[in-house]
Short mmCIF file of C-alpha atoms in Angstrom, two decimals:
data_model
loop_
_atom_site.label_atom_id
_atom_site.label_comp_id
_atom_site.label_asym_id
_atom_site.label_seq_id
_atom_site.Cartn_x
_atom_site.Cartn_y
_atom_site.Cartn_z
CA MET A 25 -88.90 4.02 -52.32
CA TYR A 26 -89.78 1.18 -49.99
CA LEU A 27 -88.26 0.54 -46.55
CA VAL A 28 -88.95 -3.17 -46.13
CA GLY A 29 -88.51 -5.70 -43.34
CA ALA A 30 -87.20 -9.05 -44.55
CA GLY A 31 -87.98 -10.87 -41.30
CA PRO A 32 -85.45 -12.91 -39.34
CA GLY A 33 -84.31 -15.24 -42.12
CA ASP A 34 -86.84 -17.87 -43.15
CA PRO A 35 -88.09 -16.78 -46.60
CA ASP A 36 -91.56 -18.08 -45.73
CA LEU A 37 -91.82 -15.32 -43.12
CA LEU A 38 -91.70 -12.55 -45.72
CA THR A 39 -94.93 -10.57 -45.91
CA VAL A 40 -96.99 -10.88 -49.07
CA LYS A 41 -96.34 -7.20 -49.83
CA ALA A 42 -92.57 -7.54 -49.41
CA ARG A 43 -92.51 -10.53 -51.74
CA ARG A 44 -94.60 -8.72 -54.37
CA LEU A 45 -92.44 -5.61 -54.31
CA MET A 46 -89.28 -7.67 -54.87
CA ASP A 47 -90.63 -8.41 -58.35
CA GLU A 48 -91.35 -4.73 -59.06
CA VAL A 49 -88.28 -2.76 -57.97
CA ASP A 50 -85.12 -1.98 -59.94
CA VAL A 51 -82.66 -1.96 -57.04
CA ILE A 52 -82.45 -3.70 -53.66
CA VAL A 53 -80.16 -2.10 -51.07
CA TYR A 54 -79.75 -4.78 -48.42
CA ASP A 55 -78.17 -5.37 -45.03
CA LYS A 56 -75.95 -8.16 -43.75
CA LEU A 57 -78.82 -9.80 -41.86
CA VAL A 58 -80.91 -10.39 -44.99
CA ALA A 59 -80.67 -14.11 -45.67
CA ASP A 60 -79.32 -15.27 -49.04
CA PRO A 61 -82.47 -17.32 -49.86
CA ILE A 62 -84.51 -14.12 -49.53
CA LEU A 63 -82.26 -12.18 -51.90
CA ALA A 64 -82.46 -15.09 -54.32
CA LEU A 65 -86.20 -14.48 -54.69
CA ALA A 66 -85.59 -11.25 -56.60
CA PRO A 67 -85.56 -11.50 -60.41
CA ALA A 68 -82.11 -11.84 -61.95
CA PRO A 69 -82.02 -8.36 -63.55
CA THR A 70 -82.64 -6.64 -60.19
CA GLU A 71 -79.56 -4.71 -59.06
CA ARG A 72 -78.37 -5.63 -55.56
CA ILE A 73 -76.28 -3.24 -53.47
CA PHE A 74 -74.80 -4.38 -50.16
CA ALA A 75 -74.91 -1.77 -47.39
CA GLY A 76 -74.35 -4.12 -44.50
CA LYS A 77 -73.55 -3.28 -40.92
CA GLN A 78 -72.71 -5.23 -37.81
CA ALA A 79 -71.27 -4.31 -34.45
CA SER A 80 -68.23 -2.06 -34.87
CA ASN A 81 -67.98 -2.88 -38.58
CA HIS A 82 -69.76 -0.62 -41.05
CA TYR A 83 -69.27 -1.70 -44.64
CA MET A 84 -71.15 1.43 -45.68
CA PRO A 85 -71.48 4.24 -43.09
CA GLN A 86 -75.06 5.23 -42.33
CA GLU A 87 -74.66 8.68 -43.86
CA LYS A 88 -73.55 7.17 -47.16
CA THR A 89 -76.44 4.71 -47.10
CA ASN A 90 -78.87 7.57 -46.54
CA GLN A 91 -77.47 9.49 -49.47
CA LEU A 92 -77.35 6.40 -51.70
CA LEU A 93 -81.09 5.94 -51.26
CA VAL A 94 -81.72 9.56 -52.21
CA ASP A 95 -79.42 9.38 -55.23
CA LEU A 96 -81.04 6.20 -56.52
CA ALA A 97 -84.53 7.65 -56.11
CA ARG A 98 -83.57 10.86 -57.88
CA ALA A 99 -82.14 8.80 -60.73
CA GLY A 100 -85.63 7.43 -61.28
CA LYS A 101 -85.01 3.99 -59.82
CA ARG A 102 -87.65 2.01 -57.98
CA VAL A 103 -85.75 1.20 -54.79
CA MET A 104 -86.25 -1.34 -52.01
CA ARG A 105 -84.25 -0.80 -48.84
CA LEU A 106 -84.32 -4.33 -47.44
CA LYS A 107 -83.50 -4.88 -43.78
CA GLY A 108 -83.37 -7.96 -41.59
CA GLY A 109 -86.28 -8.18 -39.16
CA ASP A 110 -88.38 -5.02 -39.04
CA PRO A 111 -86.99 -1.71 -40.33
CA PHE A 112 -88.24 0.24 -37.30
CA VAL A 113 -86.91 -2.16 -34.62
CA PHE A 114 -83.17 -1.59 -34.22
CA GLY A 115 -82.91 -1.38 -38.01
CA ARG A 116 -82.16 2.35 -38.36
CA GLY A 117 -85.23 2.60 -40.52
CA GLY A 118 -86.29 5.68 -38.61
CA GLU A 119 -83.03 7.45 -39.46
CA GLU A 120 -83.32 6.56 -43.12
CA ALA A 121 -86.99 7.55 -43.29
CA LEU A 122 -86.20 10.96 -41.76
CA HIS A 123 -83.46 11.51 -44.34
CA LEU A 124 -85.88 10.65 -47.14
CA VAL A 125 -88.51 13.03 -45.77
CA ARG A 126 -86.01 15.87 -45.46
CA SER A 127 -84.78 15.18 -49.00
CA GLY A 128 -88.28 15.24 -50.46
CA ILE A 129 -88.34 11.55 -51.40
CA PRO A 130 -91.71 9.78 -51.03
CA PHE A 131 -91.58 6.34 -49.45
CA GLU A 132 -93.58 3.50 -47.94
CA ILE A 133 -92.79 1.38 -44.87
CA VAL A 134 -93.38 -2.36 -45.14
CA PRO A 135 -93.10 -3.92 -41.66
CA GLY A 136 -91.38 -7.27 -41.17
CA ILE A 137 -91.45 -9.90 -38.46
CA THR A 138 -88.89 -8.61 -36.00
CA SER A 139 -86.11 -10.98 -34.93
CA SER A 140 -87.30 -11.05 -31.33
CA ALA A 141 -90.70 -12.47 -32.25
CA GLY A 142 -89.53 -14.73 -35.06
CA CYS A 143 -86.44 -16.22 -33.45
CA ALA A 144 -88.06 -16.71 -30.07
CA ALA A 145 -91.02 -18.49 -31.65
CA TYR A 146 -88.75 -20.81 -33.65
CA ALA A 147 -86.79 -21.55 -30.46
CA GLY A 148 -89.96 -22.48 -28.56
CA ILE A 149 -89.75 -19.45 -26.26
CA PRO A 150 -92.99 -17.47 -25.76
CA LEU A 151 -91.97 -13.90 -25.01
CA THR A 152 -94.90 -13.53 -22.64
CA HIS A 153 -96.60 -16.11 -20.44
CA ARG A 154 -98.84 -15.24 -17.54
CA ASP A 155 -96.92 -17.54 -15.18
CA PHE A 156 -93.50 -16.11 -16.06
CA ALA A 157 -93.57 -12.70 -17.72
CA HIS A 158 -95.99 -9.79 -17.65
CA GLY A 159 -94.11 -7.78 -20.25
CA VAL A 160 -91.19 -7.67 -22.67
CA ARG A 161 -88.35 -5.20 -23.04
CA PHE A 162 -86.24 -4.89 -26.18
CA VAL A 163 -82.76 -3.40 -25.95
CA THR A 164 -79.61 -3.34 -28.02
CA GLY A 165 -76.29 -4.64 -26.76
CA HIS A 166 -74.56 -1.62 -28.31
CA THR A 167 -75.55 1.95 -27.49
CA GLN A 168 -74.01 5.33 -28.25
CA GLY A 169 -72.77 5.90 -24.69
CA PRO A 170 -69.07 6.09 -23.80
CA ASP A 171 -68.82 2.36 -23.08
CA GLY A 172 -71.49 1.23 -25.52
CA LEU A 173 -73.76 0.03 -22.72
CA SER A 174 -75.58 3.09 -21.44
CA LEU A 175 -78.73 1.38 -20.19
CA ASP A 176 -80.78 1.39 -16.98
CA TRP A 177 -79.49 -1.93 -15.69
CA GLU A 178 -81.44 -1.85 -12.43
CA GLY A 179 -84.61 -1.19 -14.38
CA LEU A 180 -83.83 -4.02 -16.79
CA ALA A 181 -83.15 -6.47 -13.94
CA ASP A 182 -86.86 -7.29 -13.56
CA SER A 183 -87.71 -10.92 -12.93
CA ASP A 184 -91.31 -10.40 -14.13
CA THR A 185 -90.23 -9.18 -17.57
CA THR A 186 -88.66 -10.95 -20.53
CA LEU A 187 -85.53 -9.15 -21.69
CA VAL A 188 -84.58 -9.44 -25.36
CA ILE A 189 -81.16 -8.18 -26.40
CA TYR A 190 -80.30 -7.50 -30.02
CA MET A 191 -76.62 -7.50 -31.04
CA GLY A 192 -75.55 -8.54 -27.55
CA VAL A 193 -72.94 -11.24 -28.13
CA THR A 194 -69.89 -8.96 -28.21
CA ASN A 195 -70.73 -7.44 -24.82
CA ILE A 196 -72.43 -10.45 -23.24
CA ARG A 197 -69.98 -10.75 -20.34
CA GLU A 198 -70.53 -7.16 -19.30
CA ILE A 199 -74.27 -7.41 -19.91
CA SER A 200 -74.53 -10.46 -17.66
CA LYS A 201 -72.42 -8.78 -14.99
CA ARG A 202 -74.47 -5.58 -14.99
CA LEU A 203 -77.81 -7.36 -14.88
CA ILE A 204 -76.68 -9.42 -11.90
CA SER A 205 -75.30 -6.31 -10.20
CA GLY A 206 -78.65 -4.65 -10.90
CA GLY A 207 -80.43 -7.35 -8.92
CA LEU A 208 -81.36 -10.09 -11.40
CA ASP A 209 -80.90 -13.62 -10.07
CA PRO A 210 -77.79 -15.22 -11.66
CA LYS A 211 -79.83 -18.40 -12.14
CA THR A 212 -82.42 -16.64 -14.33
CA PRO A 213 -82.95 -18.77 -17.47
CA ALA A 214 -81.22 -17.35 -20.52
CA ALA A 215 -80.90 -18.31 -24.17
CA ALA A 216 -78.81 -17.43 -27.19
CA ILE A 217 -80.59 -18.05 -30.50
CA ASN A 218 -78.11 -18.23 -33.36
CA GLU A 219 -79.22 -18.04 -37.01
CA GLY A 220 -82.82 -18.02 -35.80
CA THR A 221 -85.56 -19.31 -38.16
CA ARG A 222 -82.92 -20.56 -40.60
CA GLU A 223 -81.95 -24.17 -41.25
CA ALA A 224 -78.69 -23.60 -39.37
CA GLN A 225 -80.53 -22.43 -36.24
CA ARG A 226 -78.85 -23.25 -32.92
CA VAL A 227 -80.47 -22.60 -29.55
CA LEU A 228 -78.30 -22.50 -26.44
CA THR A 229 -80.16 -22.48 -23.12
CA THR A 230 -78.52 -21.95 -19.74
CA ASN A 231 -78.71 -19.30 -17.01
CA LEU A 232 -77.68 -15.66 -16.88
CA ALA A 233 -74.43 -16.22 -14.99
CA ASP A 234 -73.27 -19.04 -17.28
CA LEU A 235 -74.43 -17.53 -20.56
CA PRO A 236 -71.18 -15.72 -21.50
CA ALA A 237 -69.05 -18.83 -21.04
CA ALA A 238 -71.59 -20.99 -22.87
CA ILE A 239 -71.60 -18.64 -25.87
CA ALA A 240 -67.80 -18.62 -25.94
CA ASP A 241 -67.61 -22.42 -25.63
CA GLN A 242 -70.02 -22.89 -28.52
CA GLY A 243 -68.21 -20.32 -30.66
CA LEU A 244 -71.43 -18.70 -31.80
CA THR A 245 -71.01 -16.36 -34.76
CA GLY A 246 -73.50 -14.69 -37.05
CA PRO A 247 -76.87 -13.21 -36.07
CA THR A 248 -77.60 -14.09 -32.44
CA LEU A 249 -80.49 -12.97 -30.26
CA ILE A 250 -80.29 -13.09 -26.46
CA VAL A 251 -83.44 -13.83 -24.42
CA ILE A 252 -83.41 -13.65 -20.61
CA GLY A 253 -86.29 -14.53 -18.30
CA GLY A 254 -88.42 -17.31 -16.90
CA VAL A 255 -90.03 -18.01 -20.29
CA VAL A 256 -86.73 -19.47 -21.50
CA GLY A 257 -87.37 -22.41 -19.21
CA LEU A 258 -90.17 -23.50 -21.55
CA ALA A 259 -87.88 -23.95 -24.55
CA ASP A 260 -87.20 -27.65 -24.03
CA GLU A 261 -90.91 -28.50 -23.92
CA LEU A 262 -91.97 -26.17 -26.70
CA SER A 263 -89.08 -26.73 -29.11
CA TRP A 264 -90.56 -27.63 -32.50
CA PHE A 265 -88.42 -26.29 -35.31
CA GLU A 266 -85.72 -28.96 -35.37
CA ALA A 267 -88.34 -31.72 -35.47
CA ALA A 268 -90.16 -29.94 -38.29
CA LEU A 269 -86.91 -29.72 -40.27
CA ALA A 270 -86.24 -33.42 -39.70
CA ARG A 271 -89.72 -34.31 -41.00
CA LYS A 272 -89.13 -32.24 -44.15
CA ARG A 273 -85.82 -33.98 -44.80
CA SER A 274 -87.14 -37.51 -44.26
#
């Protein structure tokens, strides 16, 4: 059993080990955020099972996914649990690994490039920069609290820290409101990176107060990462991915 990170989308960002294992396993159990070109790398006979999840929409509940992995392993299958980004960064890899341990199933973890690092880099946004950010905080835009946003908003409203929000589009209006109420300047640079590292990548840059309206106006759907902090102001100068794509197509 392998719990594997597929990275944020660009197949070239797969680790060497992840790519090798795709040729060796019998079954790949994959999430919604695994890009189609990555799945296409697996040999044709490899069984593919979709166990995707997104905010408020679980195609396969986590408990069933956990048990599926155990059942496949006990049936003698060589199984890859393939997750977008890194399995231990908002990927529920920890939950699945605990279930495997408690079921007596041996496994290996294969880290992947997490979406925060990959998407920010492809958008030209350094997550740290000594003139703008002395640290980074990673949070999810959906928590298990009563309103789905049980976070320390005053603590997160730190102008010296880059804030990266996974799965934040659905609640972006409330997130923006709470950060501003917590003390973060409404004019703080903010970005939404849609389909990051993929050919369809779109990067929207604005400020914290205007971000919800900008996302709505652009009609962003699909995987979207939110980055808030002074480092976002460097995106225009450091943007490189679109030019690289244009060179490949010419």
